[in-house]
Every structure is written in C-alpha cells, then in structure tokens.
Amino acid sequence: MTTLRQRMIEDLQIRHYSPHTIEAYVRGVARFAQHFGKSPEHLTPDHIRQYQLYLVNEQKVSWGVFIQTVCALRFLYLKTLGRSWMIDFIPYPRRVRKLPVVLSQAEVQTLLQITRNLKHQTILATIYATGLRVSEMTALRVQDIDSSRQVILVRQGKGRKDRFVMLSPALLTRLRRYWQVYRPATHLFAGDRPQFPISAAGIQYICQHAGQNAGLTKAVTPHLLRHSFATHLLEAGTDLRTIQLLLGHTTSVFLLVGFLALMAI
C-alpha cells in the first residue's frame, strides 16, 4: 500500500466515513491513477478533465459511478493533499432527475404470494414494509426488533446514523412466523453460515429471482421495493418529511423527488 493511499484511508477514517464508502473512494482514486500510470500527486487538472471525459464517453459509466469518482477525487485533493484550488477543476455533473420506477400494490402482493420460501418472502416483505436499504437489511439483528414499541432499530445507517422505522402489525406477524421456523440467534437474516449475515448480493438475487417467478416485467431490486414503499406511503397521504425520515434521508433531495412523484399521481 502506498503512503498516499494510507493517508487517504486514515483521513476518511478520522471523519467517520463508512467502510463501504472508504473502499469505494480508494478504488475510484486507484483507477484514476492506473489510467495514467502515475500517482495522483503528479497529475494535473487536465488529467482530471481527460479522465472524466473517458468515463463518460468511453466507459459510459452510470451517474452513480461518475459522481462517486468525483467525490473521491475531491476528497483526495482537498483533504489529503490539501490542494483546495483543484476543486474548481473537479465539478459535479448535472443530474437528470427521473421519476423512479415502482411496483403497484397489486404487483407487490403477487411478488410475495409467488415466493414460497418463507425466509425469502420475509426478506421481501421487510424491505417493502420498512424501506430499508440493502446494507441496512444485512445489518439487522434479532434484538433490533422492538415488538412492544412497534419499531425496528436501524443501526448506523447511511451517514453513520441510527434511526427507527415503523414495524407494522402485519410485518410483525411475518417476522414472528419466520423466527419460529428459523430461530435466528444474532443476525435476523443469516447467510449460509449462521454466524454471518446474509450478503447484499444474496438479497439482490432473492429479489431478482422472485420478480422472474412472478412474471413481472420490471427488474425487481431492493431499491425498487424501497421506492415502492415511499411512493405508496405518499399515495396514502403520508407527509414528505415523515417519509424522508423513515428512509434515512437528511437532505432535501428526496423532497424534490417526492414532489415530482406527487405531481405524477
């Protein structure tokens, strides 16, 4: 590991960035350096411009990958290398905002009914009924389910923040039936080895497989269920601020998306 990479990791750790974000930022900077075969210390604003054009025109990366790379480079040059003047040469791109694709309530019911595996069905129902991110699902522990208060504790979600989400009576019934069969000890949804949680890839597969079995034309993902959760709350009259808090959003970005969704109803 190079000295620069170690310094960047330490700078990220000091600021309490999540392990997932640290890994993504370091990977983004490493690819930037590998593209030119030089340390970022020796690269210029022109190199950054060339690399951004390369990502857009040749690699055709998604907006998410592009903005993550931008954030990584901005952190490197601003925090680790202390070159604040470089930030002007690493602009954020404008994002085209589109209404998210969502499942109808009937499609959600079909998805759950067609899924016979109790564990898989419970995972799908939990994502839809809580709006949790896939990383938050993998981190759930048995002790996080507070049936007396009808809430679920989400530990260290995005932004390293704890929050509570609602636990509906219907979901609680499903979780109790699941617990009676599987008897999870620590992790609510364990992987192949009980001492470890199910992986994000495992949950992605469960969603994809369920969607195919249900004959849905929409690609079912955890994020699609999360969007469906938010949209159905909005359609039911829940105010945007409440939905924002349930989803763990701390910025006004979701409010704009929610407003657009409201106008489309």
Tab-separated table of N, CA and C in Angstrom, residues 17-170:
chain	number	residue	atom	x	y	z
A	17	TYR	N	-16.109	8.075	7.893
A	17	TYR	CA	-16.732	7.533	6.697
A	17	TYR	C	-16.921	6.031	6.895
A	18	SER	N	-17.968	5.484	6.292
A	18	SER	CA	-18.249	4.057	6.452
A	18	SER	C	-17.203	3.228	5.696
A	19	PRO	N	-16.975	1.982	6.114
A	19	PRO	CA	-16.028	1.114	5.398
A	19	PRO	C	-16.377	0.978	3.925
A	20	HIS	N	-17.671	0.921	3.623
A	20	HIS	CA	-18.106	0.802	2.227
A	20	HIS	C	-17.689	2.030	1.417
A	21	THR	N	-17.872	3.223	1.984
A	21	THR	CA	-17.501	4.454	1.288
A	21	THR	C	-15.988	4.558	1.145
A	22	ILE	N	-15.265	4.178	2.181
A	22	ILE	CA	-13.797	4.214	2.117
A	22	ILE	C	-13.299	3.317	0.991
A	23	GLU	N	-13.840	2.122	0.933
A	23	GLU	CA	-13.432	1.189	-0.125
A	23	GLU	C	-13.736	1.760	-1.511
A	24	ALA	N	-14.923	2.358	-1.664
A	24	ALA	CA	-15.321	2.907	-2.962
A	24	ALA	C	-14.445	4.091	-3.359
A	25	TYR	N	-14.150	4.984	-2.418
A	25	TYR	CA	-13.314	6.153	-2.715
A	25	TYR	C	-11.891	5.738	-3.089
A	26	VAL	N	-11.343	4.824	-2.321
A	26	VAL	CA	-9.968	4.376	-2.599
A	26	VAL	C	-9.907	3.679	-3.961
A	27	ARG	N	-10.930	2.889	-4.256
A	27	ARG	CA	-10.978	2.204	-5.553
A	27	ARG	C	-11.080	3.215	-6.696
A	28	GLY	N	-11.899	4.256	-6.507
A	28	GLY	CA	-12.040	5.272	-7.546
A	28	GLY	C	-10.748	6.015	-7.820
A	29	VAL	N	-10.024	6.366	-6.771
A	29	VAL	CA	-8.745	7.066	-6.940
A	29	VAL	C	-7.708	6.139	-7.559
A	30	ALA	N	-7.721	4.874	-7.167
A	30	ALA	CA	-6.753	3.911	-7.713
A	30	ALA	C	-6.947	3.754	-9.221
A	31	ARG	N	-8.181	3.700	-9.661
A	31	ARG	CA	-8.450	3.561	-11.103
A	31	ARG	C	-8.012	4.806	-11.865
A	32	PHE	N	-8.182	5.963	-11.242
A	32	PHE	CA	-7.731	7.219	-11.837
A	32	PHE	C	-6.219	7.197	-12.025
A	33	ALA	N	-5.509	6.764	-10.989
A	33	ALA	CA	-4.042	6.700	-11.064
A	33	ALA	C	-3.580	5.660	-12.077
A	34	GLN	N	-4.239	4.502	-12.089
A	34	GLN	CA	-3.859	3.427	-13.012
A	34	GLN	C	-4.064	3.835	-14.461
A	35	HIS	N	-5.083	4.656	-14.704
A	35	HIS	CA	-5.375	5.086	-16.072
A	35	HIS	C	-4.198	5.837	-16.675
A	36	PHE	N	-3.503	6.621	-15.839
A	36	PHE	CA	-2.373	7.407	-16.330
A	36	PHE	C	-1.022	6.808	-15.947
A	37	GLY	N	-1.034	5.804	-15.092
A	37	GLY	CA	0.220	5.171	-14.675
A	37	GLY	C	1.068	6.067	-13.808
A	38	LYS	N	0.425	6.979	-13.084
A	38	LYS	CA	1.153	7.909	-12.215
A	38	LYS	C	0.399	8.097	-10.911
A	39	SER	N	1.115	8.542	-9.882
A	39	SER	CA	0.467	8.884	-8.620
A	39	SER	C	-0.376	10.139	-8.816
A	40	PRO	N	-1.537	10.231	-8.174
A	40	PRO	CA	-2.361	11.449	-8.281
A	40	PRO	C	-1.621	12.711	-7.866
A	41	GLU	N	-0.592	12.571	-7.048
A	41	GLU	CA	0.202	13.733	-6.640
A	41	GLU	C	0.824	14.433	-7.843
A	42	HIS	N	1.069	13.659	-8.914
A	42	HIS	CA	1.770	14.196	-10.078
A	42	HIS	C	0.831	14.460	-11.251
A	43	LEU	N	-0.468	14.382	-11.015
A	43	LEU	CA	-1.436	14.618	-12.084
A	43	LEU	C	-2.032	16.012	-11.955
A	44	THR	N	-2.498	16.546	-13.060
A	44	THR	CA	-2.933	17.939	-13.142
A	44	THR	C	-4.433	18.035	-13.419
A	45	PRO	N	-4.985	19.245	-13.363
A	45	PRO	CA	-6.397	19.421	-13.716
A	45	PRO	C	-6.732	18.903	-15.109
A	46	ASP	N	-5.784	18.996	-16.024
A	46	ASP	CA	-6.026	18.494	-17.386
A	46	ASP	C	-6.200	16.976	-17.375
A	47	HIS	N	-5.445	16.285	-16.513
A	47	HIS	CA	-5.603	14.837	-16.403
A	47	HIS	C	-7.006	14.492	-15.864
A	48	ILE	N	-7.458	15.268	-14.901
A	48	ILE	CA	-8.788	15.029	-14.329
A	48	ILE	C	-9.852	15.208	-15.404
A	49	ARG	N	-9.712	16.256	-16.191
A	49	ARG	CA	-10.683	16.504	-17.273
A	49	ARG	C	-10.674	15.341	-18.276
A	50	GLN	N	-9.479	14.904	-18.657
A	50	GLN	CA	-9.369	13.785	-19.596
A	50	GLN	C	-10.029	12.529	-19.038
A	51	TYR	N	-9.829	12.299	-17.743
A	51	TYR	CA	-10.381	11.083	-17.129
A	51	TYR	C	-11.903	11.158	-17.046
A	52	GLN	N	-12.439	12.327	-16.732
A	52	GLN	CA	-13.889	12.479	-16.684
A	52	GLN	C	-14.512	12.229	-18.058
A	53	LEU	N	-13.887	12.769	-19.098
A	53	LEU	CA	-14.376	12.542	-20.452
A	53	LEU	C	-14.268	11.060	-20.831
A	54	TYR	N	-13.223	10.420	-20.368
A	54	TYR	CA	-13.027	8.985	-20.626
A	54	TYR	C	-14.153	8.177	-19.974
A	55	LEU	N	-14.497	8.508	-18.737
A	55	LEU	CA	-15.563	7.791	-18.043
A	55	LEU	C	-16.901	7.965	-18.747
A	56	VAL	N	-17.157	9.194	-19.217
A	56	VAL	CA	-18.449	9.489	-19.839
A	56	VAL	C	-18.537	8.942	-21.253
A	57	ASN	N	-17.524	9.207	-22.072
A	57	ASN	CA	-17.604	8.891	-23.500
A	57	ASN	C	-17.173	7.472	-23.861
A	58	GLU	N	-16.199	6.938	-23.151
A	58	GLU	CA	-15.701	5.599	-23.498
A	58	GLU	C	-16.219	4.519	-22.558
A	59	GLN	N	-16.116	4.749	-21.276
A	59	GLN	CA	-16.599	3.757	-20.318
A	59	GLN	C	-18.120	3.788	-20.181
A	60	LYS	N	-18.689	4.961	-20.441
A	60	LYS	CA	-20.145	5.144	-20.329
A	60	LYS	C	-20.669	4.654	-18.977
A	61	VAL	N	-20.005	5.107	-17.934
A	61	VAL	CA	-20.380	4.688	-16.586
A	61	VAL	C	-21.700	5.329	-16.174
A	62	SER	N	-22.341	4.746	-15.186
A	62	SER	CA	-23.588	5.291	-14.666
A	62	SER	C	-23.319	6.602	-13.939
A	63	TRP	N	-24.403	7.369	-13.720
A	63	TRP	CA	-24.256	8.621	-12.980
A	63	TRP	C	-23.714	8.348	-11.589
A	64	GLY	N	-24.160	7.247	-10.972
A	64	GLY	CA	-23.716	6.925	-9.620
A	64	GLY	C	-22.217	6.695	-9.545
A	65	VAL	N	-21.677	5.947	-10.502
A	65	VAL	CA	-20.230	5.681	-10.533
A	65	VAL	C	-19.469	6.966	-10.808
A	66	PHE	N	-19.986	7.773	-11.718
A	66	PHE	CA	-19.297	9.019	-12.066
A	66	PHE	C	-19.230	9.957	-10.865
A	67	ILE	N	-20.354	10.152	-10.193
A	67	ILE	CA	-20.373	11.091	-9.072
A	67	ILE	C	-19.545	10.557	-7.903
A	68	GLN	N	-19.494	9.239	-7.741
A	68	GLN	CA	-18.673	8.656	-6.684
A	68	GLN	C	-17.190	8.920	-6.961
A	69	THR	N	-16.801	8.822	-8.228
A	69	THR	CA	-15.418	9.116	-8.614
A	69	THR	C	-15.095	10.584	-8.361
A	70	VAL	N	-16.032	11.455	-8.710
A	70	VAL	CA	-15.849	12.888	-8.466
A	70	VAL	C	-15.665	13.160	-6.973
A	71	CYS	N	-16.517	12.552	-6.156
A	71	CYS	CA	-16.420	12.754	-4.701
A	71	CYS	C	-15.078	12.252	-4.167
A	72	ALA	N	-14.623	11.112	-4.679
A	72	ALA	CA	-13.349	10.542	-4.234
A	72	ALA	C	-12.185	11.476	-4.570
A	73	LEU	N	-12.181	11.996	-5.798
A	73	LEU	CA	-11.093	12.877	-6.222
A	73	LEU	C	-11.133	14.207	-5.471
A	74	ARG	N	-12.337	14.725	-5.243
A	74	ARG	CA	-12.445	15.971	-4.493
A	74	ARG	C	-11.932	15.793	-3.063
A	75	PHE	N	-12.239	14.653	-2.453
A	75	PHE	CA	-11.752	14.396	-1.097
A	75	PHE	C	-10.228	14.282	-1.100
A	76	LEU	N	-9.699	13.547	-2.065
A	76	LEU	CA	-8.247	13.349	-2.133
A	76	LEU	C	-7.512	14.681	-2.214
A	77	TYR	N	-7.922	15.518	-3.168
A	77	TYR	CA	-7.178	16.754	-3.403
A	77	TYR	C	-7.452	17.815	-2.339
A	78	LEU	N	-8.657	17.824	-1.779
A	78	LEU	CA	-8.984	18.829	-0.771
A	78	LEU	C	-8.462	18.449	0.609
A	79	LYS	N	-8.734	17.220	1.047
A	79	LYS	CA	-8.424	16.817	2.413
A	79	LYS	C	-7.036	16.192	2.560
A	80	THR	N	-6.720	15.248	1.682
A	80	THR	CA	-5.465	14.515	1.852
A	80	THR	C	-4.267	15.283	1.297
A	81	LEU	N	-4.433	15.859	0.116
A	81	LEU	CA	-3.311	16.585	-0.492
A	81	LEU	C	-3.348	18.089	-0.182
A	82	GLY	N	-4.455	18.581	0.349
A	82	GLY	CA	-4.532	19.998	0.723
A	82	GLY	C	-4.438	20.953	-0.447
A	83	ARG	N	-4.950	20.542	-1.605
A	83	ARG	CA	-4.895	21.403	-2.785
A	83	ARG	C	-6.308	21.897	-3.097
A	84	SER	N	-6.785	22.834	-2.317
A	84	SER	CA	-8.158	23.306	-2.465
A	84	SER	C	-8.419	23.920	-3.839
A	85	TRP	N	-7.388	24.465	-4.450
A	85	TRP	CA	-7.564	25.093	-5.758
A	85	TRP	C	-7.950	24.087	-6.839
A	86	MET	N	-7.678	22.801	-6.593
A	86	MET	CA	-8.001	21.758	-7.572
A	86	MET	C	-9.501	21.493	-7.648
A	87	ILE	N	-10.239	21.845	-6.598
A	87	ILE	CA	-11.660	21.514	-6.534
A	87	ILE	C	-12.442	22.142	-7.689
A	88	ASP	N	-12.032	23.333	-8.105
A	88	ASP	CA	-12.718	24.000	-9.216
A	88	ASP	C	-12.618	23.221	-10.516
A	89	PHE	N	-11.653	22.316	-10.579
A	89	PHE	CA	-11.463	21.526	-11.797
A	89	PHE	C	-12.095	20.135	-11.692
A	90	ILE	N	-12.828	19.902	-10.611
A	90	ILE	CA	-13.498	18.607	-10.432
A	90	ILE	C	-14.977	18.894	-10.167
A	91	PRO	N	-15.699	19.365	-11.172
A	91	PRO	CA	-17.095	19.779	-10.966
A	91	PRO	C	-18.049	18.594	-10.827
A	92	TYR	N	-19.131	18.835	-10.124
A	92	TYR	CA	-20.207	17.851	-10.068
A	92	TYR	C	-21.021	17.963	-11.356
A	93	PRO	N	-21.397	16.861	-11.951
A	93	PRO	CA	-22.229	16.931	-13.163
A	93	PRO	C	-23.678	17.218	-12.808
A	94	ARG	N	-24.395	17.752	-13.745
A	94	ARG	CA	-25.831	17.934	-13.548
A	94	ARG	C	-26.508	16.578	-13.705
A	95	ARG	N	-27.430	16.302	-12.807
A	95	ARG	CA	-28.112	15.014	-12.845
A	95	ARG	C	-29.512	15.180	-13.427
A	96	VAL	N	-29.822	14.320	-14.392
A	96	VAL	CA	-31.172	14.306	-14.939
A	96	VAL	C	-32.056	13.536	-13.973
A	97	ARG	N	-33.068	14.205	-13.456
A	97	ARG	CA	-33.934	13.564	-12.470
A	97	ARG	C	-35.128	12.926	-13.167
A	98	LYS	N	-35.316	11.651	-12.901
A	98	LYS	CA	-36.433	10.921	-13.461
A	98	LYS	C	-37.254	10.334	-12.326
A	99	LEU	N	-38.546	10.195	-12.574
A	99	LEU	CA	-39.384	9.553	-11.577
A	99	LEU	C	-38.969	8.096	-11.440
A	100	PRO	N	-38.817	7.596	-10.222
A	100	PRO	CA	-38.406	6.206	-10.055
A	100	PRO	C	-39.488	5.238	-10.500
A	101	VAL	N	-39.057	4.130	-11.075
A	101	VAL	CA	-39.985	3.049	-11.403
A	101	VAL	C	-40.400	2.386	-10.096
A	102	VAL	N	-41.675	2.101	-9.950
A	102	VAL	CA	-42.150	1.464	-8.728
A	102	VAL	C	-43.105	0.329	-9.081
A	103	LEU	N	-43.302	-0.565	-8.131
A	103	LEU	CA	-44.293	-1.624	-8.264
A	103	LEU	C	-45.636	-1.103	-7.761
A	104	SER	N	-46.703	-1.571	-8.364
A	104	SER	CA	-48.020	-1.272	-7.830
A	104	SER	C	-48.238	-2.142	-6.596
A	105	GLN	N	-49.218	-1.813	-5.794
A	105	GLN	CA	-49.500	-2.626	-4.617
A	105	GLN	C	-49.905	-4.041	-5.023
A	106	ALA	N	-50.609	-4.168	-6.147
A	106	ALA	CA	-51.003	-5.496	-6.638
A	106	ALA	C	-49.773	-6.309	-7.036
A	107	GLU	N	-48.785	-5.653	-7.644
A	107	GLU	CA	-47.555	-6.352	-8.039
A	107	GLU	C	-46.763	-6.806	-6.817
A	108	VAL	N	-46.762	-5.986	-5.765
A	108	VAL	CA	-46.088	-6.373	-4.527
A	108	VAL	C	-46.754	-7.618	-3.941
A	109	GLN	N	-48.076	-7.635	-3.923
A	109	GLN	CA	-48.810	-8.789	-3.405
A	109	GLN	C	-48.500	-10.044	-4.219
A	110	THR	N	-48.443	-9.892	-5.534
A	110	THR	CA	-48.102	-11.028	-6.396
A	110	THR	C	-46.701	-11.537	-6.082
A	111	LEU	N	-45.780	-10.612	-5.895
A	111	LEU	CA	-44.393	-10.962	-5.595
A	111	LEU	C	-44.303	-11.790	-4.315
A	112	LEU	N	-45.032	-11.366	-3.288
A	112	LEU	CA	-44.987	-12.065	-2.006
A	112	LEU	C	-45.710	-13.407	-2.064
A	113	GLN	N	-46.815	-13.452	-2.776
A	113	GLN	CA	-47.593	-14.691	-2.862
A	113	GLN	C	-46.877	-15.774	-3.654
A	114	ILE	N	-46.146	-15.366	-4.686
A	114	ILE	CA	-45.475	-16.339	-5.545
A	114	ILE	C	-44.211	-16.892	-4.896
A	115	THR	N	-43.685	-16.180	-3.889
A	115	THR	CA	-42.452	-16.590	-3.216
A	115	THR	C	-42.796	-17.557	-2.092
A	116	ARG	N	-42.478	-18.828	-2.278
A	116	ARG	CA	-42.862	-19.860	-1.312
A	116	ARG	C	-41.863	-20.011	-0.174
A	117	ASN	N	-40.602	-19.709	-0.439
A	117	ASN	CA	-39.583	-19.825	0.599
A	117	ASN	C	-39.861	-18.784	1.683
A	118	LEU	N	-40.100	-19.244	2.922
A	118	LEU	CA	-40.501	-18.338	3.997
A	118	LEU	C	-39.448	-17.272	4.272
A	119	LYS	N	-38.185	-17.649	4.263
A	119	LYS	CA	-37.115	-16.676	4.536
A	119	LYS	C	-37.075	-15.609	3.451
A	120	HIS	N	-37.144	-16.051	2.195
A	120	HIS	CA	-37.107	-15.101	1.081
A	120	HIS	C	-38.325	-14.185	1.114
A	121	GLN	N	-39.486	-14.765	1.399
A	121	GLN	CA	-40.709	-13.976	1.475
A	121	GLN	C	-40.618	-12.926	2.583
A	122	THR	N	-40.042	-13.312	3.712
A	122	THR	CA	-39.913	-12.384	4.842
A	122	THR	C	-38.937	-11.263	4.518
A	123	ILE	N	-37.863	-11.570	3.824
A	123	ILE	CA	-36.900	-10.542	3.413
A	123	ILE	C	-37.569	-9.531	2.483
A	124	LEU	N	-38.318	-10.019	1.498
A	124	LEU	CA	-39.006	-9.125	0.567
A	124	LEU	C	-40.019	-8.247	1.303
A	125	ALA	N	-40.780	-8.871	2.196
A	125	ALA	CA	-41.799	-8.131	2.942
A	125	ALA	C	-41.175	-7.081	3.855
A	126	THR	N	-40.031	-7.409	4.447
A	126	THR	CA	-39.372	-6.474	5.361
A	126	THR	C	-38.861	-5.239	4.616
A	127	ILE	N	-38.254	-5.452	3.441
A	127	ILE	CA	-37.771	-4.310	2.659
A	127	ILE	C	-38.941	-3.417	2.266
A	128	TYR	N	-40.014	-4.051	1.772
A	128	TYR	CA	-41.157	-3.262	1.299
A	128	TYR	C	-41.867	-2.542	2.445
A	129	ALA	N	-41.959	-3.177	3.596
A	129	ALA	CA	-42.712	-2.596	4.719
A	129	ALA	C	-41.912	-1.584	5.522
A	130	THR	N	-40.602	-1.507	5.297
A	130	THR	CA	-39.765	-0.585	6.068
A	130	THR	C	-38.991	0.406	5.201
A	131	GLY	N	-38.765	0.072	3.925
A	131	GLY	CA	-37.980	0.941	3.059
A	131	GLY	C	-36.499	0.908	3.364
A	132	LEU	N	-36.018	-0.168	3.989
A	132	LEU	CA	-34.602	-0.243	4.349
A	132	LEU	C	-33.717	-0.409	3.121
A	133	ARG	N	-32.522	0.141	3.199
A	133	ARG	CA	-31.506	-0.104	2.189
A	133	ARG	C	-30.997	-1.536	2.339
A	134	VAL	N	-30.425	-2.066	1.272
A	134	VAL	CA	-29.954	-3.446	1.327
A	134	VAL	C	-28.853	-3.604	2.374
A	135	SER	N	-27.994	-2.594	2.527
A	135	SER	CA	-26.938	-2.663	3.544
A	135	SER	C	-27.521	-2.664	4.947
A	136	GLU	N	-28.639	-1.969	5.122
A	136	GLU	CA	-29.306	-1.935	6.420
A	136	GLU	C	-29.997	-3.256	6.716
A	137	MET	N	-30.478	-3.915	5.661
A	137	MET	CA	-31.107	-5.232	5.830
A	137	MET	C	-30.080	-6.257	6.307
A	138	THR	N	-28.905	-6.239	5.715
A	138	THR	CA	-27.888	-7.229	6.090
A	138	THR	C	-27.417	-7.020	7.522
A	139	ALA	N	-27.539	-5.804	8.023
A	139	ALA	CA	-27.047	-5.491	9.371
A	139	ALA	C	-28.081	-5.732	10.465
A	140	LEU	N	-29.314	-6.059	10.096
A	140	LEU	CA	-30.365	-6.242	11.102
A	140	LEU	C	-30.049	-7.398	12.046
A	141	ARG	N	-30.289	-7.161	13.326
A	141	ARG	CA	-30.123	-8.185	14.345
A	141	ARG	C	-31.470	-8.478	14.997
A	142	VAL	N	-31.570	-9.633	15.587
A	142	VAL	CA	-32.815	-10.026	16.232
A	142	VAL	C	-33.221	-8.992	17.282
A	143	GLN	N	-32.257	-8.492	18.026
A	143	GLN	CA	-32.537	-7.538	19.108
A	143	GLN	C	-33.004	-6.184	18.600
A	144	ASP	N	-32.894	-5.943	17.294
A	144	ASP	CA	-33.327	-4.661	16.734
A	144	ASP	C	-34.841	-4.592	16.550
A	145	ILE	N	-35.512	-5.728	16.664
A	145	ILE	CA	-36.957	-5.771	16.503
A	145	ILE	C	-37.610	-5.493	17.855
A	146	ASP	N	-38.217	-4.338	17.993
A	146	ASP	CA	-38.872	-3.946	19.246
A	146	ASP	C	-40.375	-4.078	19.058
A	147	SER	N	-40.906	-5.249	19.386
A	147	SER	CA	-42.318	-5.512	19.150
A	147	SER	C	-43.218	-4.705	20.078
A	148	SER	N	-42.750	-4.411	21.284
A	148	SER	CA	-43.580	-3.674	22.240
A	148	SER	C	-43.821	-2.235	21.786
A	149	ARG	N	-42.819	-1.634	21.162
A	149	ARG	CA	-42.951	-0.249	20.678
A	149	ARG	C	-43.314	-0.195	19.197
A	150	GLN	N	-43.322	-1.367	18.551
A	150	GLN	CA	-43.643	-1.487	17.129
A	150	GLN	C	-42.707	-0.647	16.257
A	151	VAL	N	-41.408	-0.789	16.540
A	151	VAL	CA	-40.386	-0.127	15.739
A	151	VAL	C	-39.219	-1.083	15.508
A	152	ILE	N	-38.427	-0.779	14.510
A	152	ILE	CA	-37.198	-1.510	14.222
A	152	ILE	C	-36.045	-0.515	14.309
A	153	LEU	N	-35.019	-0.865	15.039
A	153	LEU	CA	-33.845	-0.012	15.155
A	153	LEU	C	-32.904	-0.283	13.992
A	154	VAL	N	-32.587	0.764	13.247
A	154	VAL	CA	-31.609	0.673	12.159
A	154	VAL	C	-30.308	1.244	12.691
A	155	ARG	N	-29.317	0.388	12.856
A	155	ARG	CA	-28.050	0.813	13.448
A	155	ARG	C	-27.083	1.319	12.386
A	156	GLN	N	-26.582	2.525	12.610
A	156	GLN	CA	-25.528	3.081	11.759
A	156	GLN	C	-25.871	2.951	10.277
A	157	GLY	N	-27.028	3.500	9.908
A	157	GLY	CA	-27.410	3.533	8.506
A	157	GLY	C	-26.528	4.500	7.742
A	158	LYS	N	-26.973	4.894	6.562
A	158	LYS	CA	-26.176	5.800	5.743
A	158	LYS	C	-25.900	7.080	6.514
A	159	GLY	N	-24.641	7.526	6.481
A	159	GLY	CA	-24.260	8.702	7.250
A	159	GLY	C	-23.909	8.370	8.682
A	160	ARG	N	-23.771	7.040	8.978
A	160	ARG	CA	-23.412	6.582	10.325
A	160	ARG	C	-24.420	7.053	11.364
A	161	LYS	N	-25.701	7.001	11.040
A	161	LYS	CA	-26.729	7.461	11.969
A	161	LYS	C	-27.708	6.340	12.289
A	162	ASP	N	-28.094	6.250	13.556
A	162	ASP	CA	-29.139	5.316	13.969
A	162	ASP	C	-30.495	5.973	13.727
A	163	ARG	N	-31.500	5.152	13.463
A	163	ARG	CA	-32.856	5.662	13.351
A	163	ARG	C	-33.845	4.523	13.606
A	164	PHE	N	-35.087	4.883	13.828
A	164	PHE	CA	-36.145	3.899	13.971
A	164	PHE	C	-37.041	3.934	12.741
A	165	VAL	N	-37.520	2.764	12.331
A	165	VAL	CA	-38.532	2.687	11.278
A	165	VAL	C	-39.731	1.951	11.858
A	166	MET	N	-40.867	2.135	11.238
A	166	MET	CA	-42.090	1.555	11.776
A	166	MET	C	-42.124	0.045	11.573
A	167	LEU	N	-42.729	-0.631	12.512
A	167	LEU	CA	-42.935	-2.081	12.452
A	167	LEU	C	-44.439	-2.311	12.453
A	168	SER	N	-44.998	-2.585	11.288
A	168	SER	CA	-46.442	-2.752	11.185
A	168	SER	C	-46.867	-4.084	11.797
A	169	PRO	N	-48.102	-4.191	12.252
A	169	PRO	CA	-48.597	-5.459	12.804
A	169	PRO	C	-48.470	-6.611	11.809
A	170	ALA	N	-48.713	-6.335	10.525
A	170	ALA	CA	-48.619	-7.389	9.504
A	170	ALA	C	-47.181	-7.892	9.381
